[in-house]
Amino acid sequence: MKGRFGILFFLTALFVLPVMAQQKASSYVLVIHGGAGTILKKNMTPEKEAAYKTSLQKALETGYKILQSGGSSLDAVEATVRVLEDDSLFNAGKGAVFTHEGRNELDAAIMNGKTRAAGAVAGITTVRNPVSAARAVMEKSEHVMMVGPGAEKFAKEAGLEIVDPSYFRTESRWRDLQRAIREDSVAAAKSNAYTNPEKLGIKNRDYKFGTVGAVALDQQGNLAAATSTGGMTNKKYGRIGDSPIIGAGTYANNETAAISCTGWGEFYIRNVVAYDLSALMAYKGLSVQQAGNTVIKKVGDMGGDGGLIALDKKGNMTMSFNTEGMYRGAVTKDGKIEIAIYK
Ligand code: ASP
């Protein structure tokens, strides 16, 4: 009997322990996305590709430094998203897409997986870093979500940097709007938007991506998620997407995963994507990867497109998407950075 235990122990030490060590060493602590869409290598110049990679790298390094020095996942996701908001390449903060009326209306959310506290802002036009406004709502108010001028007033009172709305403007996003107005009207006429509203917008999906998000796991084992966006080019007055809606575009729960979505927001709201992923893990015992693939398939089956990033408490992650590409990156516990753009 004793001998058998000895052999068992020996075999465990030989095979199981090294695998466990390997898993631990490669567990992910921070995952980011910079939007999903028709991102094809043939449409990309080497300079543009390099610029995106440099930006994603900078964002990952920022968050990683915080996590490595023992900081919280909440601080890491906020700081990481701020870097991407300040970068005009992405559809969040500076460089956000335009509404039909030519405005930049920004949405953002943040969630703490340990306490399930959450904060969100929507339709704001003057706060330089919407993700920090979302965090202020979470920590300095008794509410979860604030919109428009009220949210701006609150952010100002919370001491956040306020900018002129023109700060967010970039010429390339302005040109995208002009193109979208032309193409959306053609698409609407063809599909008869009154009887078939689902078809609206399919044509110009190509230049609607660029939302940013981050999910992180800190040394205390706590998860957090944050998402920030300008929404979709040519969106109507007052339209709010999935990003600031807790459970749709953003969600975090230490028991399951931290999730940030990107894609055609209306489909993410209707499928309650981020919460659905978490629920599939909680109630059905799916892995983060299985749950991620399941919810993206649901979005696709309904006619929507996009992607998501999700990270569980063990540091397993998934980056599921049904588009041609998704700007994305991850860093493991040992500081190894991975960045990818295409399928
Ligand atoms: N999900 C965002 C929205 O619908 C847009 C995107 O991720 O590209 O507002």
mmCIF file of C-alpha atoms and ligand atoms in Angstrom:
data_model
loop_
_atom_site.group_PDB
_atom_site.id
_atom_site.type_symbol
_atom_site.label_atom_id
_atom_site.label_comp_id
_atom_site.label_asym_id
_atom_site.label_seq_id
_atom_site.Cartn_x
_atom_site.Cartn_y
_atom_site.Cartn_z
ATOM 1 C CA MET A 1 0.000 0.000 0.000
ATOM 2 C CA LYS A 2 2.709 2.382 1.134
ATOM 3 C CA GLY A 3 4.660 1.562 -2.009
ATOM 4 C CA ARG A 4 1.694 2.373 -4.209
ATOM 5 C CA PHE A 5 1.334 5.786 -2.581
ATOM 6 C CA GLY A 6 5.005 6.336 -3.124
ATOM 7 C CA ILE A 7 4.674 5.584 -6.830
ATOM 8 C CA LEU A 8 1.558 7.763 -7.054
ATOM 9 C CA PHE A 9 3.381 10.639 -5.397
ATOM 10 C CA PHE A 10 6.343 10.148 -7.698
ATOM 11 C CA LEU A 11 4.139 10.172 -10.812
ATOM 12 C CA THR A 12 2.283 13.265 -9.578
ATOM 13 C CA ALA A 13 5.548 15.058 -9.016
ATOM 14 C CA LEU A 14 6.843 13.968 -12.391
ATOM 15 C CA PHE A 15 3.851 14.866 -14.574
ATOM 16 C CA VAL A 16 1.331 17.050 -12.769
ATOM 17 C CA LEU A 17 3.532 19.536 -10.945
ATOM 18 C CA PRO A 18 5.505 20.684 -14.003
ATOM 19 C CA VAL A 19 2.229 21.174 -15.918
ATOM 20 C CA MET A 20 0.818 23.212 -13.041
ATOM 21 C CA ALA A 21 3.972 25.296 -12.899
ATOM 22 C CA GLN A 22 3.763 25.858 -16.630
ATOM 23 C CA GLN A 23 0.126 26.939 -16.406
ATOM 24 C CA LYS A 24 0.966 29.317 -13.612
ATOM 25 C CA ALA A 25 3.876 30.823 -15.486
ATOM 26 C CA SER A 26 1.788 31.466 -18.571
ATOM 27 C CA SER A 27 -1.330 32.792 -16.850
ATOM 28 C CA TYR A 28 -2.535 36.123 -18.203
ATOM 29 C CA VAL A 29 -2.907 39.184 -16.044
ATOM 30 C CA LEU A 30 -3.994 41.864 -18.508
ATOM 31 C CA VAL A 31 -5.823 41.584 -21.819
ATOM 32 C CA ILE A 32 -6.833 44.504 -24.034
ATOM 33 C CA HIS A 33 -8.713 45.186 -27.251
ATOM 34 C CA GLY A 34 -8.809 48.158 -29.581
ATOM 35 C CA GLY A 35 -11.955 47.207 -31.473
ATOM 36 C CA ALA A 36 -13.099 44.518 -33.900
ATOM 37 C CA GLY A 37 -14.106 44.905 -37.536
ATOM 38 C CA THR A 38 -13.126 44.396 -41.147
ATOM 39 C CA ILE A 39 -9.435 44.733 -40.454
ATOM 40 C CA LEU A 40 -7.614 43.149 -43.396
ATOM 41 C CA LYS A 41 -3.891 42.982 -43.925
ATOM 42 C CA LYS A 42 -4.319 44.002 -47.543
ATOM 43 C CA ASN A 43 -5.885 47.309 -46.450
ATOM 44 C CA MET A 44 -3.155 48.081 -43.943
ATOM 45 C CA THR A 45 0.134 49.892 -44.602
ATOM 46 C CA PRO A 46 3.193 48.671 -42.682
ATOM 47 C CA GLU A 47 3.398 52.105 -41.025
ATOM 48 C CA LYS A 48 -0.200 51.963 -39.833
ATOM 49 C CA GLU A 49 0.213 48.420 -38.552
ATOM 50 C CA ALA A 50 3.362 49.411 -36.662
ATOM 51 C CA ALA A 51 1.578 52.413 -35.149
ATOM 52 C CA TYR A 52 -1.260 50.233 -33.842
ATOM 53 C CA LYS A 53 1.169 47.704 -32.405
ATOM 54 C CA THR A 54 3.191 50.420 -30.674
ATOM 55 C CA SER A 55 0.026 51.858 -29.120
ATOM 56 C CA LEU A 56 -1.217 48.481 -27.904
ATOM 57 C CA GLN A 57 2.235 47.729 -26.473
ATOM 58 C CA LYS A 58 2.307 51.042 -24.595
ATOM 59 C CA ALA A 59 -1.141 50.378 -23.119
ATOM 60 C CA LEU A 60 -0.157 46.867 -22.021
ATOM 61 C CA GLU A 61 3.078 48.076 -20.435
ATOM 62 C CA THR A 62 1.197 50.760 -18.498
ATOM 63 C CA GLY A 63 -1.250 48.289 -16.975
ATOM 64 C CA TYR A 64 1.364 45.626 -16.405
ATOM 65 C CA LYS A 65 3.574 47.959 -14.367
ATOM 66 C CA ILE A 66 0.689 48.587 -11.989
ATOM 67 C CA LEU A 67 -0.105 44.897 -11.608
ATOM 68 C CA GLN A 68 3.520 43.899 -11.215
ATOM 69 C CA SER A 69 4.065 46.334 -8.375
ATOM 70 C CA GLY A 70 1.032 44.950 -6.510
ATOM 71 C CA GLY A 71 -1.537 47.516 -7.693
ATOM 72 C CA SER A 72 -5.214 46.688 -8.134
ATOM 73 C CA SER A 73 -6.817 45.351 -11.290
ATOM 74 C CA LEU A 74 -9.146 48.350 -11.143
ATOM 75 C CA ASP A 75 -6.221 50.797 -11.290
ATOM 76 C CA ALA A 76 -4.670 48.730 -14.088
ATOM 77 C CA VAL A 77 -7.717 48.699 -16.360
ATOM 78 C CA GLU A 78 -8.385 52.397 -15.810
ATOM 79 C CA ALA A 79 -4.790 53.421 -16.570
ATOM 80 C CA THR A 80 -4.615 51.120 -19.606
ATOM 81 C CA VAL A 81 -7.854 52.448 -21.089
ATOM 82 C CA ARG A 82 -6.729 56.051 -20.478
ATOM 83 C CA VAL A 83 -3.656 55.436 -22.651
ATOM 84 C CA LEU A 84 -5.898 54.171 -25.467
ATOM 85 C CA GLU A 85 -8.370 57.042 -24.991
ATOM 86 C CA ASP A 86 -5.550 59.557 -25.379
ATOM 87 C CA ASP A 87 -4.425 57.857 -28.589
ATOM 88 C CA SER A 88 -6.260 59.156 -31.661
ATOM 89 C CA LEU A 89 -5.935 55.803 -33.465
ATOM 90 C CA PHE A 90 -8.784 54.370 -31.419
ATOM 91 C CA ASN A 91 -12.499 55.135 -31.259
ATOM 92 C CA ALA A 92 -12.424 56.259 -27.640
ATOM 93 C CA GLY A 93 -11.561 59.632 -26.134
ATOM 94 C CA LYS A 94 -9.498 61.555 -28.699
ATOM 95 C CA GLY A 95 -10.215 60.101 -32.139
ATOM 96 C CA ALA A 96 -13.764 59.010 -31.319
ATOM 97 C CA VAL A 97 -16.189 58.562 -34.205
ATOM 98 C CA PHE A 98 -18.831 61.185 -35.030
ATOM 99 C CA THR A 99 -22.572 61.078 -34.539
ATOM 100 C CA HIS A 100 -24.849 61.897 -37.492
ATOM 101 C CA GLU A 101 -24.916 65.477 -36.248
ATOM 102 C CA GLY A 102 -21.126 65.738 -36.206
ATOM 103 C CA ARG A 103 -20.524 65.415 -32.467
ATOM 104 C CA ASN A 104 -18.286 63.117 -30.445
ATOM 105 C CA GLU A 105 -20.465 61.508 -27.774
ATOM 106 C CA LEU A 106 -18.542 59.181 -25.511
ATOM 107 C CA ASP A 107 -19.571 56.160 -23.435
ATOM 108 C CA ALA A 108 -17.526 54.221 -20.855
ATOM 109 C CA ALA A 109 -17.880 51.749 -18.012
ATOM 110 C CA ILE A 110 -15.772 50.118 -15.332
ATOM 111 C CA MET A 111 -16.506 47.245 -12.958
ATOM 112 C CA ASN A 112 -14.848 45.772 -9.890
ATOM 113 C CA GLY A 113 -15.055 41.961 -9.899
ATOM 114 C CA LYS A 114 -14.512 41.658 -6.137
ATOM 115 C CA THR A 115 -17.402 43.847 -4.985
ATOM 116 C CA ARG A 116 -19.338 43.998 -8.269
ATOM 117 C CA ALA A 117 -19.426 47.748 -7.867
ATOM 118 C CA ALA A 118 -19.804 49.412 -11.255
ATOM 119 C CA GLY A 119 -19.811 52.860 -12.819
ATOM 120 C CA ALA A 120 -20.726 54.156 -16.258
ATOM 121 C CA VAL A 121 -21.159 57.353 -18.244
ATOM 122 C CA ALA A 122 -22.868 57.840 -21.584
ATOM 123 C CA GLY A 123 -23.224 60.546 -24.190
ATOM 124 C CA ILE A 124 -20.575 62.821 -22.694
ATOM 125 C CA THR A 125 -18.720 65.381 -24.797
ATOM 126 C CA THR A 126 -16.291 67.260 -22.531
ATOM 127 C CA VAL A 127 -14.485 64.806 -20.246
ATOM 128 C CA ARG A 128 -11.034 63.971 -21.565
ATOM 129 C CA ASN A 129 -10.995 60.441 -20.094
ATOM 130 C CA PRO A 130 -14.479 58.927 -19.935
ATOM 131 C CA VAL A 131 -13.221 55.789 -18.156
ATOM 132 C CA SER A 132 -12.169 57.930 -15.190
ATOM 133 C CA ALA A 133 -15.604 59.560 -15.180
ATOM 134 C CA ALA A 134 -17.100 56.055 -15.005
ATOM 135 C CA ARG A 135 -14.847 55.265 -12.078
ATOM 136 C CA ALA A 136 -15.850 58.493 -10.330
ATOM 137 C CA VAL A 137 -19.527 57.536 -10.719
ATOM 138 C CA MET A 138 -18.713 54.148 -9.172
ATOM 139 C CA GLU A 139 -16.705 55.490 -6.252
ATOM 140 C CA LYS A 140 -18.011 58.981 -5.575
ATOM 141 C CA SER A 141 -21.736 58.688 -6.203
ATOM 142 C CA GLU A 142 -24.498 56.377 -5.041
ATOM 143 C CA HIS A 143 -25.363 55.636 -8.687
ATOM 144 C CA VAL A 144 -24.152 53.287 -11.401
ATOM 145 C CA MET A 145 -24.796 55.247 -14.579
ATOM 146 C CA MET A 146 -24.939 58.942 -15.449
ATOM 147 C CA VAL A 147 -25.544 60.483 -18.867
ATOM 148 C CA GLY A 148 -25.024 63.722 -20.788
ATOM 149 C CA PRO A 149 -24.631 67.120 -19.131
ATOM 150 C CA GLY A 150 -25.314 65.689 -15.678
ATOM 151 C CA ALA A 151 -22.467 63.228 -16.001
ATOM 152 C CA GLU A 152 -20.205 66.029 -17.264
ATOM 153 C CA LYS A 153 -21.110 68.244 -14.319
ATOM 154 C CA PHE A 154 -20.424 65.370 -11.955
ATOM 155 C CA ALA A 155 -17.045 64.605 -13.589
ATOM 156 C CA LYS A 156 -16.025 68.253 -13.270
ATOM 157 C CA GLU A 157 -16.978 68.302 -9.597
ATOM 158 C CA ALA A 158 -14.965 65.102 -9.132
ATOM 159 C CA GLY A 159 -11.913 67.008 -10.372
ATOM 160 C CA LEU A 160 -11.499 65.337 -13.753
ATOM 161 C CA GLU A 161 -9.948 67.102 -16.724
ATOM 162 C CA ILE A 162 -12.544 68.894 -18.852
ATOM 163 C CA VAL A 163 -11.779 69.730 -22.494
ATOM 164 C CA ASP A 164 -13.469 71.569 -25.326
ATOM 165 C CA PRO A 165 -15.494 69.102 -27.469
ATOM 166 C CA SER A 166 -13.170 69.912 -30.403
ATOM 167 C CA TYR A 167 -10.364 68.074 -28.544
ATOM 168 C CA PHE A 168 -11.846 64.740 -29.679
ATOM 169 C CA ARG A 169 -12.032 65.628 -33.375
ATOM 170 C CA THR A 170 -9.794 63.976 -35.980
ATOM 171 C CA GLU A 171 -10.008 64.554 -39.725
ATOM 172 C CA SER A 172 -10.033 60.865 -40.598
ATOM 173 C CA ARG A 173 -13.097 60.223 -38.383
ATOM 174 C CA TRP A 174 -14.768 63.256 -39.952
ATOM 175 C CA ARG A 175 -14.221 61.782 -43.411
ATOM 176 C CA ASP A 176 -15.609 58.447 -42.145
ATOM 177 C CA LEU A 177 -18.787 60.272 -41.146
ATOM 178 C CA GLN A 178 -19.227 61.806 -44.602
ATOM 179 C CA ARG A 179 -18.773 58.378 -46.175
ATOM 180 C CA ALA A 180 -21.121 56.725 -43.673
ATOM 181 C CA ILE A 181 -23.866 59.283 -44.346
ATOM 182 C CA ARG A 182 -23.654 58.509 -48.061
ATOM 183 C CA GLU A 183 -23.511 54.735 -47.670
ATOM 184 C CA ASP A 184 -26.113 54.449 -44.904
ATOM 185 C CA SER A 185 -28.673 56.289 -46.978
ATOM 186 C CA VAL A 186 -28.029 53.959 -49.914
ATOM 187 C CA ALA A 187 -28.257 50.897 -47.635
ATOM 188 C CA ALA A 188 -31.455 52.181 -46.015
ATOM 189 C CA ALA A 189 -33.101 52.824 -49.361
ATOM 190 C CA LYS A 190 -32.206 49.338 -50.586
ATOM 191 C CA SER A 191 -33.312 47.457 -47.498
ATOM 192 C CA ASN A 192 -36.411 49.527 -46.759
ATOM 193 C CA ALA A 193 -35.452 50.421 -43.226
ATOM 194 C CA TYR A 194 -39.049 50.592 -42.031
ATOM 195 C CA THR A 195 -39.738 46.937 -42.646
ATOM 196 C CA ASN A 196 -36.215 45.678 -42.185
ATOM 197 C CA PRO A 197 -34.292 47.846 -39.705
ATOM 198 C CA GLU A 198 -31.771 45.053 -39.061
ATOM 199 C CA LYS A 199 -30.144 45.746 -42.389
ATOM 200 C CA LEU A 200 -29.385 49.366 -41.539
ATOM 201 C CA GLY A 201 -25.726 50.057 -41.100
ATOM 202 C CA ILE A 202 -24.323 46.796 -42.469
ATOM 203 C CA LYS A 203 -22.671 48.638 -45.342
ATOM 204 C CA ASN A 204 -20.592 50.959 -43.257
ATOM 205 C CA ARG A 205 -19.657 48.563 -40.475
ATOM 206 C CA ASP A 206 -16.096 48.715 -41.844
ATOM 207 C CA TYR A 207 -15.251 52.018 -40.258
ATOM 208 C CA LYS A 208 -17.196 51.737 -37.061
ATOM 209 C CA PHE A 209 -14.636 49.836 -35.024
ATOM 210 C CA GLY A 210 -11.992 51.044 -32.592
ATOM 211 C CA THR A 211 -13.646 50.813 -29.177
ATOM 212 C CA VAL A 212 -11.129 50.013 -26.454
ATOM 213 C CA GLY A 213 -11.273 47.749 -23.422
ATOM 214 C CA ALA A 214 -9.151 46.085 -20.763
ATOM 215 C CA VAL A 215 -9.591 43.226 -18.317
ATOM 216 C CA ALA A 216 -7.119 42.476 -15.539
ATOM 217 C CA LEU A 217 -6.308 40.085 -12.709
ATOM 218 C CA ASP A 218 -4.228 41.412 -9.832
ATOM 219 C CA GLN A 219 -1.960 39.721 -7.278
ATOM 220 C CA GLN A 220 -4.809 39.636 -4.752
ATOM 221 C CA GLY A 221 -6.834 37.549 -7.212
ATOM 222 C CA ASN A 222 -9.294 40.332 -8.065
ATOM 223 C CA LEU A 223 -10.687 40.896 -11.542
ATOM 224 C CA ALA A 224 -11.755 44.182 -13.161
ATOM 225 C CA ALA A 225 -13.027 45.291 -16.562
ATOM 226 C CA ALA A 226 -13.288 48.623 -18.393
ATOM 227 C CA THR A 227 -14.556 49.699 -21.823
ATOM 228 C CA SER A 228 -14.561 53.086 -23.550
ATOM 229 C CA THR A 229 -15.954 54.147 -26.921
ATOM 230 C CA GLY A 230 -17.235 56.853 -29.201
ATOM 231 C CA GLY A 231 -19.894 54.359 -30.311
ATOM 232 C CA MET A 232 -20.699 53.924 -33.983
ATOM 233 C CA THR A 233 -20.105 56.379 -36.824
ATOM 234 C CA ASN A 234 -23.297 58.165 -37.901
ATOM 235 C CA LYS A 235 -25.197 57.096 -34.789
ATOM 236 C CA LYS A 236 -28.353 59.074 -34.073
ATOM 237 C CA TYR A 237 -28.774 61.730 -31.381
ATOM 238 C CA GLY A 238 -28.858 60.134 -27.970
ATOM 239 C CA ARG A 239 -27.920 56.651 -29.160
ATOM 240 C CA ILE A 240 -26.082 54.677 -26.500
ATOM 241 C CA GLY A 241 -24.301 51.424 -27.261
ATOM 242 C CA ASP A 242 -23.408 48.373 -25.225
ATOM 243 C CA SER A 243 -20.069 49.591 -23.827
ATOM 244 C CA PRO A 244 -21.428 51.562 -20.837
ATOM 245 C CA ILE A 245 -24.224 49.091 -20.124
ATOM 246 C CA ILE A 246 -23.195 46.781 -17.309
ATOM 247 C CA GLY A 247 -23.775 43.198 -18.428
ATOM 248 C CA ALA A 248 -23.929 44.067 -22.131
ATOM 249 C CA GLY A 249 -20.489 45.450 -23.077
ATOM 250 C CA THR A 250 -18.747 45.366 -19.707
ATOM 251 C CA TYR A 251 -18.895 43.022 -16.710
ATOM 252 C CA ALA A 252 -16.641 41.644 -13.962
ATOM 253 C CA ASN A 253 -17.204 39.059 -11.269
ATOM 254 C CA ASN A 254 -14.385 37.367 -9.329
ATOM 255 C CA GLU A 255 -16.374 34.110 -9.393
ATOM 256 C CA THR A 256 -16.378 33.954 -13.192
ATOM 257 C CA ALA A 257 -14.586 36.467 -15.400
ATOM 258 C CA ALA A 258 -13.902 40.063 -16.375
ATOM 259 C CA ILE A 259 -15.269 40.894 -19.834
ATOM 260 C CA SER A 260 -15.049 43.800 -22.283
ATOM 261 C CA CYS A 261 -16.863 43.707 -25.623
ATOM 262 C CA THR A 262 -16.587 45.488 -28.940
ATOM 263 C CA GLY A 263 -18.797 45.325 -31.969
ATOM 264 C CA TRP A 264 -22.235 46.236 -33.163
ATOM 265 C CA GLY A 265 -23.637 47.439 -29.852
ATOM 266 C CA GLU A 266 -27.324 46.877 -30.510
ATOM 267 C CA PHE A 267 -26.718 43.127 -30.804
ATOM 268 C CA TYR A 268 -24.574 43.111 -27.655
ATOM 269 C CA ILE A 269 -27.325 44.819 -25.684
ATOM 270 C CA ARG A 270 -30.017 42.457 -26.944
ATOM 271 C CA ASN A 271 -27.887 39.419 -26.135
ATOM 272 C CA VAL A 272 -26.634 40.812 -22.799
ATOM 273 C CA VAL A 273 -23.318 39.433 -23.969
ATOM 274 C CA ALA A 274 -20.917 40.106 -21.102
ATOM 275 C CA TYR A 275 -23.307 38.853 -18.437
ATOM 276 C CA ASP A 276 -24.315 35.890 -20.590
ATOM 277 C CA LEU A 277 -20.662 34.845 -20.766
ATOM 278 C CA SER A 278 -20.367 35.071 -16.984
ATOM 279 C CA ALA A 279 -23.649 33.187 -16.491
ATOM 280 C CA LEU A 280 -22.542 30.377 -18.805
ATOM 281 C CA MET A 281 -19.480 29.935 -16.607
ATOM 282 C CA ALA A 282 -21.431 30.174 -13.337
ATOM 283 C CA TYR A 283 -24.464 28.045 -14.156
ATOM 284 C CA LYS A 284 -23.193 25.726 -16.832
ATOM 285 C CA GLY A 285 -19.581 25.378 -15.777
ATOM 286 C CA LEU A 286 -18.201 26.378 -19.177
ATOM 287 C CA SER A 287 -14.602 27.536 -19.419
ATOM 288 C CA VAL A 288 -13.979 31.185 -20.247
ATOM 289 C CA GLN A 289 -13.056 30.190 -23.781
ATOM 290 C CA GLN A 290 -16.156 28.015 -24.342
ATOM 291 C CA ALA A 291 -18.387 30.722 -22.910
ATOM 292 C CA GLY A 292 -16.711 33.374 -25.086
ATOM 293 C CA ASN A 293 -17.202 31.361 -28.254
ATOM 294 C CA THR A 294 -20.821 30.587 -27.343
ATOM 295 C CA VAL A 295 -21.841 34.213 -26.880
ATOM 296 C CA ILE A 296 -20.043 35.420 -30.015
ATOM 297 C CA LYS A 297 -21.850 32.725 -31.983
ATOM 298 C CA LYS A 298 -25.177 33.990 -30.592
ATOM 299 C CA VAL A 299 -24.332 37.538 -31.737
ATOM 300 C CA GLY A 300 -23.401 36.226 -35.181
ATOM 301 C CA ASP A 301 -26.523 34.065 -35.483
ATOM 302 C CA MET A 302 -28.632 37.149 -34.895
ATOM 303 C CA GLY A 303 -26.786 39.088 -37.597
ATOM 304 C CA GLY A 304 -24.378 41.083 -35.464
ATOM 305 C CA ASP A 305 -20.615 41.187 -35.495
ATOM 306 C CA GLY A 306 -17.783 41.979 -33.140
ATOM 307 C CA GLY A 307 -15.656 40.419 -30.472
ATOM 308 C CA LEU A 308 -14.724 40.381 -26.809
ATOM 309 C CA ILE A 309 -11.922 39.773 -24.368
ATOM 310 C CA ALA A 310 -12.437 37.838 -21.137
ATOM 311 C CA LEU A 311 -10.159 36.755 -18.309
ATOM 312 C CA ASP A 312 -10.976 34.357 -15.470
ATOM 313 C CA LYS A 313 -9.646 34.239 -11.913
ATOM 314 C CA LYS A 314 -7.008 31.649 -12.825
ATOM 315 C CA GLY A 315 -5.599 33.830 -15.582
ATOM 316 C CA ASN A 316 -7.166 31.919 -18.477
ATOM 317 C CA MET A 317 -8.291 34.236 -21.217
ATOM 318 C CA THR A 318 -10.148 34.333 -24.478
ATOM 319 C CA MET A 319 -10.301 36.787 -27.359
ATOM 320 C CA SER A 320 -13.293 35.659 -29.405
ATOM 321 C CA PHE A 321 -14.510 37.533 -32.490
ATOM 322 C CA ASN A 322 -16.436 36.878 -35.689
ATOM 323 C CA THR A 323 -14.977 39.771 -37.705
ATOM 324 C CA GLU A 324 -11.912 39.804 -39.976
ATOM 325 C CA GLY A 325 -9.803 41.164 -37.185
ATOM 326 C CA MET A 326 -9.628 42.638 -33.727
ATOM 327 C CA TYR A 327 -6.854 44.825 -32.350
ATOM 328 C CA ARG A 328 -5.814 42.912 -29.269
ATOM 329 C CA GLY A 329 -3.022 42.117 -26.875
ATOM 330 C CA ALA A 330 -2.217 40.370 -23.635
ATOM 331 C CA VAL A 331 0.526 40.183 -21.079
ATOM 332 C CA THR A 332 1.299 37.206 -18.863
ATOM 333 C CA LYS A 333 2.441 37.194 -15.271
ATOM 334 C CA ASP A 334 6.075 37.016 -16.341
ATOM 335 C CA GLY A 335 5.739 40.138 -18.498
ATOM 336 C CA LYS A 336 5.568 38.447 -21.894
ATOM 337 C CA ILE A 337 3.553 40.614 -24.286
ATOM 338 C CA GLU A 338 1.527 39.225 -27.204
ATOM 339 C CA ILE A 339 -0.139 41.474 -29.788
ATOM 340 C CA ALA A 340 -2.316 40.501 -32.754
ATOM 341 C CA ILE A 341 -4.578 42.197 -35.276
ATOM 342 C CA TYR A 342 -5.877 39.732 -37.856
ATOM 343 C CA LYS A 343 -7.830 36.487 -37.554
HETATM 344 N N1 ASP B 1 -19.729 48.479 -29.258
HETATM 345 C C1 ASP B 1 -19.585 49.857 -29.611
HETATM 346 C C2 ASP B 1 -20.953 50.487 -29.714
HETATM 347 O O1 ASP B 1 -21.826 49.901 -30.282
HETATM 348 C C3 ASP B 1 -18.853 50.076 -30.900
HETATM 349 C C4 ASP B 1 -17.648 49.200 -31.168
HETATM 350 O O2 ASP B 1 -17.263 48.400 -30.328
HETATM 351 O O3 ASP B 1 -17.046 49.326 -32.242
HETATM 352 O O4 ASP B 1 -21.117 51.579 -29.256
#
